Short mmCIF file of N, CA and C in Angstrom, two decimals:
data_model
loop_
_atom_site.label_atom_id
_atom_site.label_comp_id
_atom_site.label_asym_id
_atom_site.label_seq_id
_atom_site.Cartn_x
_atom_site.Cartn_y
_atom_site.Cartn_z
N GLN S 1 -8.48 -9.60 24.34
CA GLN S 1 -8.20 -9.24 22.96
C GLN S 1 -9.43 -8.62 22.31
N VAL S 2 -9.17 -7.68 21.44
CA VAL S 2 -10.21 -7.01 20.68
C VAL S 2 -9.92 -7.21 19.20
N GLN S 3 -10.92 -7.61 18.46
CA GLN S 3 -10.77 -7.75 17.02
C GLN S 3 -11.62 -6.68 16.34
N LEU S 4 -11.03 -6.05 15.35
CA LEU S 4 -11.71 -4.98 14.61
C LEU S 4 -11.66 -5.28 13.12
N GLY S 5 -12.76 -5.03 12.44
CA GLY S 5 -12.80 -5.25 11.00
C GLY S 5 -13.54 -4.15 10.28
N GLU S 6 -12.84 -3.47 9.37
CA GLU S 6 -13.43 -2.38 8.62
C GLU S 6 -14.04 -2.87 7.31
N SER S 7 -15.02 -2.12 6.84
CA SER S 7 -15.62 -2.38 5.53
C SER S 7 -16.21 -1.09 5.02
N GLY S 8 -16.54 -1.09 3.73
CA GLY S 8 -17.22 0.06 3.15
C GLY S 8 -16.38 0.94 2.26
N GLY S 9 -15.09 0.64 2.15
CA GLY S 9 -14.26 1.46 1.29
C GLY S 9 -14.58 1.23 -0.18
N GLY S 10 -13.96 2.05 -1.02
CA GLY S 10 -14.19 1.89 -2.45
C GLY S 10 -13.64 3.05 -3.24
N LEU S 11 -13.96 3.04 -4.53
CA LEU S 11 -13.53 4.09 -5.46
C LEU S 11 -14.73 4.98 -5.76
N VAL S 12 -14.59 6.26 -5.48
CA VAL S 12 -15.68 7.21 -5.71
C VAL S 12 -15.11 8.46 -6.38
N GLN S 13 -16.01 9.31 -6.82
CA GLN S 13 -15.60 10.58 -7.41
C GLN S 13 -15.66 11.69 -6.36
N ALA S 14 -14.93 12.74 -6.62
CA ALA S 14 -14.95 13.89 -5.73
C ALA S 14 -16.39 14.39 -5.56
N GLY S 15 -16.75 14.68 -4.32
CA GLY S 15 -18.10 15.13 -4.02
C GLY S 15 -19.04 14.02 -3.58
N ASP S 16 -18.64 12.78 -3.81
CA ASP S 16 -19.48 11.64 -3.42
C ASP S 16 -19.36 11.37 -1.92
N SER S 17 -20.15 10.39 -1.48
CA SER S 17 -20.16 9.99 -0.07
C SER S 17 -19.85 8.50 0.07
N LEU S 18 -19.32 8.15 1.21
CA LEU S 18 -19.11 6.75 1.59
C LEU S 18 -19.36 6.62 3.07
N ARG S 19 -19.80 5.43 3.49
CA ARG S 19 -19.90 5.16 4.90
C ARG S 19 -19.05 3.94 5.24
N LEU S 20 -18.07 4.14 6.09
CA LEU S 20 -17.24 3.05 6.57
C LEU S 20 -17.84 2.47 7.84
N SER S 21 -17.66 1.18 7.99
CA SER S 21 -18.11 0.49 9.20
C SER S 21 -16.93 -0.23 9.83
N CYS S 22 -16.99 -0.34 11.15
CA CYS S 22 -15.96 -1.07 11.89
C CYS S 22 -16.67 -1.94 12.91
N ALA S 23 -16.60 -3.24 12.70
CA ALA S 23 -17.22 -4.19 13.62
C ALA S 23 -16.21 -4.64 14.65
N ALA S 24 -16.59 -4.56 15.91
CA ALA S 24 -15.71 -4.94 17.01
C ALA S 24 -16.20 -6.22 17.66
N SER S 25 -15.26 -7.04 18.06
CA SER S 25 -15.60 -8.27 18.78
C SER S 25 -14.52 -8.54 19.82
N GLY S 26 -14.84 -9.48 20.72
CA GLY S 26 -13.89 -9.78 21.78
C GLY S 26 -14.13 -8.93 23.00
N ARG S 27 -13.13 -8.82 23.82
CA ARG S 27 -13.26 -8.11 25.09
C ARG S 27 -13.00 -6.63 24.91
N THR S 28 -14.00 -5.94 24.36
CA THR S 28 -13.83 -4.51 24.13
C THR S 28 -13.70 -3.76 25.46
N GLY S 29 -14.48 -4.17 26.44
CA GLY S 29 -14.37 -3.69 27.80
C GLY S 29 -13.90 -2.26 27.97
N SER S 30 -12.67 -2.15 28.49
CA SER S 30 -12.11 -0.84 28.79
C SER S 30 -11.63 -0.10 27.54
N ASN S 31 -11.51 -0.82 26.44
CA ASN S 31 -11.07 -0.18 25.19
C ASN S 31 -12.29 0.29 24.42
N SER S 32 -12.99 1.22 24.99
CA SER S 32 -14.30 1.57 24.46
C SER S 32 -14.31 2.85 23.63
N ASN S 33 -13.21 3.59 23.65
CA ASN S 33 -13.14 4.75 22.77
C ASN S 33 -12.66 4.27 21.42
N MET S 34 -13.40 4.62 20.39
CA MET S 34 -13.10 4.13 19.06
C MET S 34 -12.69 5.27 18.15
N GLY S 35 -11.61 5.04 17.43
CA GLY S 35 -11.11 6.08 16.54
C GLY S 35 -10.97 5.60 15.12
N TRP S 36 -10.95 6.55 14.21
CA TRP S 36 -10.63 6.31 12.80
C TRP S 36 -9.34 7.06 12.47
N PHE S 37 -8.47 6.38 11.77
CA PHE S 37 -7.24 6.95 11.27
C PHE S 37 -7.16 6.67 9.78
N ARG S 38 -6.25 7.36 9.11
CA ARG S 38 -6.02 7.08 7.70
C ARG S 38 -4.55 7.24 7.38
N GLN S 39 -4.15 6.53 6.34
CA GLN S 39 -2.75 6.59 5.91
C GLN S 39 -2.70 6.61 4.40
N ALA S 40 -2.17 7.70 3.88
CA ALA S 40 -1.99 7.85 2.44
C ALA S 40 -0.59 7.34 2.08
N PRO S 41 -0.36 6.96 0.83
CA PRO S 41 0.96 6.46 0.43
C PRO S 41 2.06 7.46 0.74
N GLY S 42 3.10 6.99 1.39
CA GLY S 42 4.24 7.84 1.69
C GLY S 42 4.05 8.78 2.86
N LYS S 43 2.90 8.67 3.53
CA LYS S 43 2.62 9.56 4.65
C LYS S 43 2.41 8.76 5.93
N GLU S 44 2.52 9.46 7.04
CA GLU S 44 2.27 8.82 8.32
C GLU S 44 0.76 8.63 8.53
N ARG S 45 0.45 7.67 9.38
CA ARG S 45 -0.95 7.44 9.72
C ARG S 45 -1.44 8.63 10.55
N GLU S 46 -2.57 9.21 10.15
CA GLU S 46 -3.06 10.38 10.83
C GLU S 46 -4.44 10.16 11.43
N PHE S 47 -4.68 10.86 12.51
CA PHE S 47 -5.96 10.81 13.20
C PHE S 47 -7.05 11.46 12.35
N VAL S 48 -8.24 10.85 12.36
CA VAL S 48 -9.38 11.41 11.64
C VAL S 48 -10.50 11.79 12.63
N ALA S 49 -10.91 10.84 13.46
CA ALA S 49 -12.02 11.10 14.38
C ALA S 49 -12.00 10.07 15.50
N VAL S 50 -12.63 10.44 16.62
CA VAL S 50 -12.74 9.52 17.75
C VAL S 50 -14.09 9.77 18.43
N ILE S 51 -14.61 8.71 19.04
CA ILE S 51 -15.91 8.79 19.72
C ILE S 51 -15.84 8.02 21.03
N THR S 52 -16.52 8.55 22.04
CA THR S 52 -16.55 7.89 23.33
C THR S 52 -17.55 6.74 23.33
N TRP S 53 -17.55 5.97 24.42
CA TRP S 53 -18.42 4.81 24.52
C TRP S 53 -19.89 5.18 24.33
N THR S 54 -20.32 6.26 24.96
CA THR S 54 -21.72 6.64 24.86
C THR S 54 -22.06 7.32 23.54
N GLY S 55 -21.02 7.74 22.84
CA GLY S 55 -21.25 8.48 21.60
C GLY S 55 -21.54 9.94 21.83
N GLY S 56 -21.47 10.36 23.09
CA GLY S 56 -21.83 11.73 23.38
C GLY S 56 -20.74 12.74 23.09
N ARG S 57 -19.52 12.26 22.93
CA ARG S 57 -18.41 13.18 22.66
C ARG S 57 -17.61 12.68 21.48
N THR S 58 -17.23 13.62 20.63
CA THR S 58 -16.44 13.29 19.45
C THR S 58 -15.39 14.36 19.23
N VAL S 59 -14.34 13.98 18.52
CA VAL S 59 -13.30 14.91 18.11
C VAL S 59 -12.94 14.59 16.67
N TYR S 60 -12.68 15.63 15.88
CA TYR S 60 -12.32 15.45 14.48
C TYR S 60 -11.06 16.25 14.16
N VAL S 61 -10.33 15.74 13.19
CA VAL S 61 -9.23 16.54 12.64
C VAL S 61 -9.86 17.67 11.83
N ASP S 62 -9.21 18.82 11.80
CA ASP S 62 -9.79 20.00 11.17
C ASP S 62 -10.17 19.76 9.71
N SER S 63 -9.38 18.98 9.01
CA SER S 63 -9.58 18.81 7.57
C SER S 63 -10.88 18.08 7.21
N VAL S 64 -11.51 17.42 8.18
CA VAL S 64 -12.74 16.68 7.88
C VAL S 64 -13.96 17.24 8.60
N LYS S 65 -13.76 18.25 9.42
CA LYS S 65 -14.88 18.84 10.16
C LYS S 65 -15.94 19.36 9.19
N GLY S 66 -17.19 19.03 9.49
CA GLY S 66 -18.29 19.45 8.63
C GLY S 66 -18.54 18.51 7.47
N ARG S 67 -17.64 17.58 7.22
CA ARG S 67 -17.81 16.62 6.11
C ARG S 67 -17.97 15.19 6.61
N PHE S 68 -17.23 14.83 7.65
CA PHE S 68 -17.25 13.47 8.18
C PHE S 68 -18.01 13.45 9.51
N THR S 69 -18.67 12.34 9.77
CA THR S 69 -19.36 12.15 11.04
C THR S 69 -19.08 10.75 11.58
N ILE S 70 -18.58 10.68 12.79
CA ILE S 70 -18.35 9.39 13.45
C ILE S 70 -19.54 9.10 14.36
N SER S 71 -19.97 7.85 14.36
CA SER S 71 -21.09 7.45 15.21
C SER S 71 -20.89 5.99 15.59
N ARG S 72 -21.73 5.51 16.49
CA ARG S 72 -21.59 4.12 16.90
C ARG S 72 -22.94 3.55 17.29
N ASP S 73 -23.05 2.25 17.12
CA ASP S 73 -24.22 1.50 17.54
C ASP S 73 -23.70 0.40 18.46
N ASN S 74 -23.79 0.61 19.75
CA ASN S 74 -23.21 -0.34 20.70
C ASN S 74 -23.96 -1.67 20.71
N ALA S 75 -25.22 -1.65 20.35
CA ALA S 75 -25.96 -2.91 20.27
C ALA S 75 -25.40 -3.81 19.18
N LYS S 76 -24.81 -3.20 18.17
CA LYS S 76 -24.21 -3.95 17.07
C LYS S 76 -22.69 -3.98 17.16
N ASN S 77 -22.14 -3.38 18.20
CA ASN S 77 -20.68 -3.31 18.35
C ASN S 77 -20.02 -2.77 17.08
N THR S 78 -20.60 -1.74 16.55
CA THR S 78 -20.13 -1.19 15.28
C THR S 78 -19.97 0.32 15.37
N VAL S 79 -18.89 0.80 14.79
CA VAL S 79 -18.62 2.22 14.69
C VAL S 79 -18.64 2.59 13.20
N TYR S 80 -19.15 3.76 12.91
CA TYR S 80 -19.29 4.19 11.53
C TYR S 80 -18.52 5.49 11.30
N LEU S 81 -18.14 5.69 10.05
CA LEU S 81 -17.59 6.97 9.63
C LEU S 81 -18.30 7.35 8.34
N GLN S 82 -19.22 8.29 8.46
CA GLN S 82 -19.92 8.81 7.30
C GLN S 82 -19.08 9.90 6.68
N MET S 83 -18.72 9.73 5.44
CA MET S 83 -17.84 10.68 4.76
C MET S 83 -18.59 11.30 3.59
N ASN S 84 -18.82 12.59 3.68
CA ASN S 84 -19.52 13.33 2.63
C ASN S 84 -18.56 14.31 1.95
N SER S 85 -18.95 14.77 0.80
CA SER S 85 -18.15 15.75 0.06
C SER S 85 -16.69 15.33 -0.02
N LEU S 86 -16.48 14.11 -0.42
CA LEU S 86 -15.12 13.56 -0.46
C LEU S 86 -14.25 14.30 -1.46
N LYS S 87 -12.98 14.41 -1.10
CA LYS S 87 -11.98 15.11 -1.92
C LYS S 87 -10.87 14.13 -2.27
N PRO S 88 -10.15 14.39 -3.35
CA PRO S 88 -9.03 13.51 -3.70
C PRO S 88 -8.02 13.36 -2.56
N GLU S 89 -7.85 14.40 -1.77
CA GLU S 89 -6.89 14.31 -0.66
C GLU S 89 -7.38 13.43 0.49
N ASP S 90 -8.61 12.95 0.41
CA ASP S 90 -9.11 11.99 1.40
C ASP S 90 -8.69 10.56 1.04
N THR S 91 -8.09 10.38 -0.11
CA THR S 91 -7.65 9.06 -0.54
C THR S 91 -6.62 8.50 0.44
N ALA S 92 -6.90 7.31 0.95
CA ALA S 92 -6.03 6.69 1.95
C ALA S 92 -6.60 5.33 2.32
N VAL S 93 -5.81 4.57 3.06
CA VAL S 93 -6.34 3.40 3.75
C VAL S 93 -6.86 3.89 5.10
N TYR S 94 -8.11 3.54 5.39
CA TYR S 94 -8.74 3.97 6.63
C TYR S 94 -8.76 2.80 7.62
N TYR S 95 -8.34 3.12 8.83
CA TYR S 95 -8.26 2.12 9.90
C TYR S 95 -9.15 2.54 11.07
N CYS S 96 -9.80 1.57 11.68
CA CYS S 96 -10.42 1.86 12.96
C CYS S 96 -9.54 1.26 14.06
N ALA S 97 -9.66 1.84 15.24
CA ALA S 97 -8.80 1.44 16.35
C ALA S 97 -9.53 1.65 17.67
N ALA S 98 -9.08 0.94 18.68
CA ALA S 98 -9.71 1.00 20.00
C ALA S 98 -8.70 1.39 21.06
N THR S 99 -9.16 2.19 22.02
CA THR S 99 -8.31 2.63 23.11
C THR S 99 -9.13 2.82 24.37
N GLY S 100 -8.44 2.75 25.50
CA GLY S 100 -9.10 3.04 26.77
C GLY S 100 -8.94 4.48 27.18
N ILE S 101 -8.24 5.28 26.39
CA ILE S 101 -7.99 6.67 26.72
C ILE S 101 -9.05 7.54 26.07
N THR S 102 -9.73 8.33 26.88
CA THR S 102 -10.85 9.12 26.40
C THR S 102 -10.42 10.12 25.33
N LEU S 103 -11.06 10.01 24.16
CA LEU S 103 -10.88 10.96 23.06
C LEU S 103 -9.41 11.11 22.63
N ALA S 104 -8.69 10.03 22.66
CA ALA S 104 -7.28 10.07 22.25
C ALA S 104 -7.16 10.36 20.76
N THR S 105 -6.22 11.22 20.41
CA THR S 105 -5.97 11.55 19.01
C THR S 105 -4.61 11.07 18.54
N ASN S 106 -3.79 10.60 19.43
CA ASN S 106 -2.45 10.10 19.10
C ASN S 106 -2.54 8.61 18.80
N ARG S 107 -2.02 8.20 17.66
CA ARG S 107 -2.15 6.80 17.26
C ARG S 107 -1.46 5.87 18.24
N HIS S 108 -0.48 6.36 18.96
CA HIS S 108 0.26 5.50 19.89
C HIS S 108 -0.59 5.15 21.13
N ALA S 109 -1.70 5.83 21.30
CA ALA S 109 -2.60 5.54 22.42
C ALA S 109 -3.51 4.36 22.13
N TYR S 110 -3.51 3.89 20.89
CA TYR S 110 -4.44 2.83 20.49
C TYR S 110 -3.73 1.49 20.44
N GLY S 111 -4.32 0.51 21.12
CA GLY S 111 -3.69 -0.80 21.20
C GLY S 111 -4.25 -1.82 20.23
N TYR S 112 -5.40 -1.52 19.66
CA TYR S 112 -6.04 -2.49 18.76
C TYR S 112 -6.41 -1.80 17.45
N TRP S 113 -6.12 -2.50 16.35
CA TRP S 113 -6.32 -1.93 15.02
C TRP S 113 -6.98 -2.95 14.12
N GLY S 114 -7.78 -2.43 13.19
CA GLY S 114 -8.30 -3.27 12.12
C GLY S 114 -7.29 -3.37 11.00
N GLN S 115 -7.68 -4.09 9.95
CA GLN S 115 -6.77 -4.32 8.83
C GLN S 115 -6.79 -3.20 7.81
N GLY S 116 -7.78 -2.33 7.90
CA GLY S 116 -7.87 -1.19 7.00
C GLY S 116 -8.76 -1.43 5.80
N THR S 117 -9.31 -0.35 5.27
CA THR S 117 -10.10 -0.41 4.05
C THR S 117 -9.71 0.77 3.16
N GLN S 118 -9.54 0.49 1.87
CA GLN S 118 -9.05 1.51 0.94
C GLN S 118 -10.18 2.43 0.50
N VAL S 119 -9.92 3.72 0.57
CA VAL S 119 -10.83 4.73 0.02
C VAL S 119 -10.05 5.51 -1.03
N THR S 120 -10.56 5.53 -2.23
CA THR S 120 -9.93 6.26 -3.33
C THR S 120 -10.93 7.24 -3.91
N VAL S 121 -10.53 8.50 -3.95
CA VAL S 121 -11.40 9.55 -4.46
C VAL S 121 -10.77 10.13 -5.71
N SER S 122 -11.44 10.00 -6.82
CA SER S 122 -10.91 10.52 -8.08
C SER S 122 -11.43 11.93 -8.32
N SER S 123 -10.63 12.71 -9.02
CA SER S 123 -11.01 14.11 -9.28
C SER S 123 -11.82 14.23 -10.56
#
């Protein structure tokens, strides 16, 4: 089992920055690719970013490229999502998730999920 817990969400203004954290515990083992997803009210959960175990490879959804950065500190079992130049359309509950599939962008590939953290961006 893998347990994931997100933190760092909040209410910010457009143009501000936030850094989300996701602490992992348990048998992360083969589920070493870590992703961030988000879900806005009335919308499906969408892929945001994913990072490999070494952190050497990442993938982002087009809408966040150049603004968001995913990183990880394996010594702390923590994955981060640095979000800059936030826009109102970034408002959503953000989830971290774990998968054994390299650079997976489909939410159905992820077997472990955190409880989510709310990010609200006001205009």
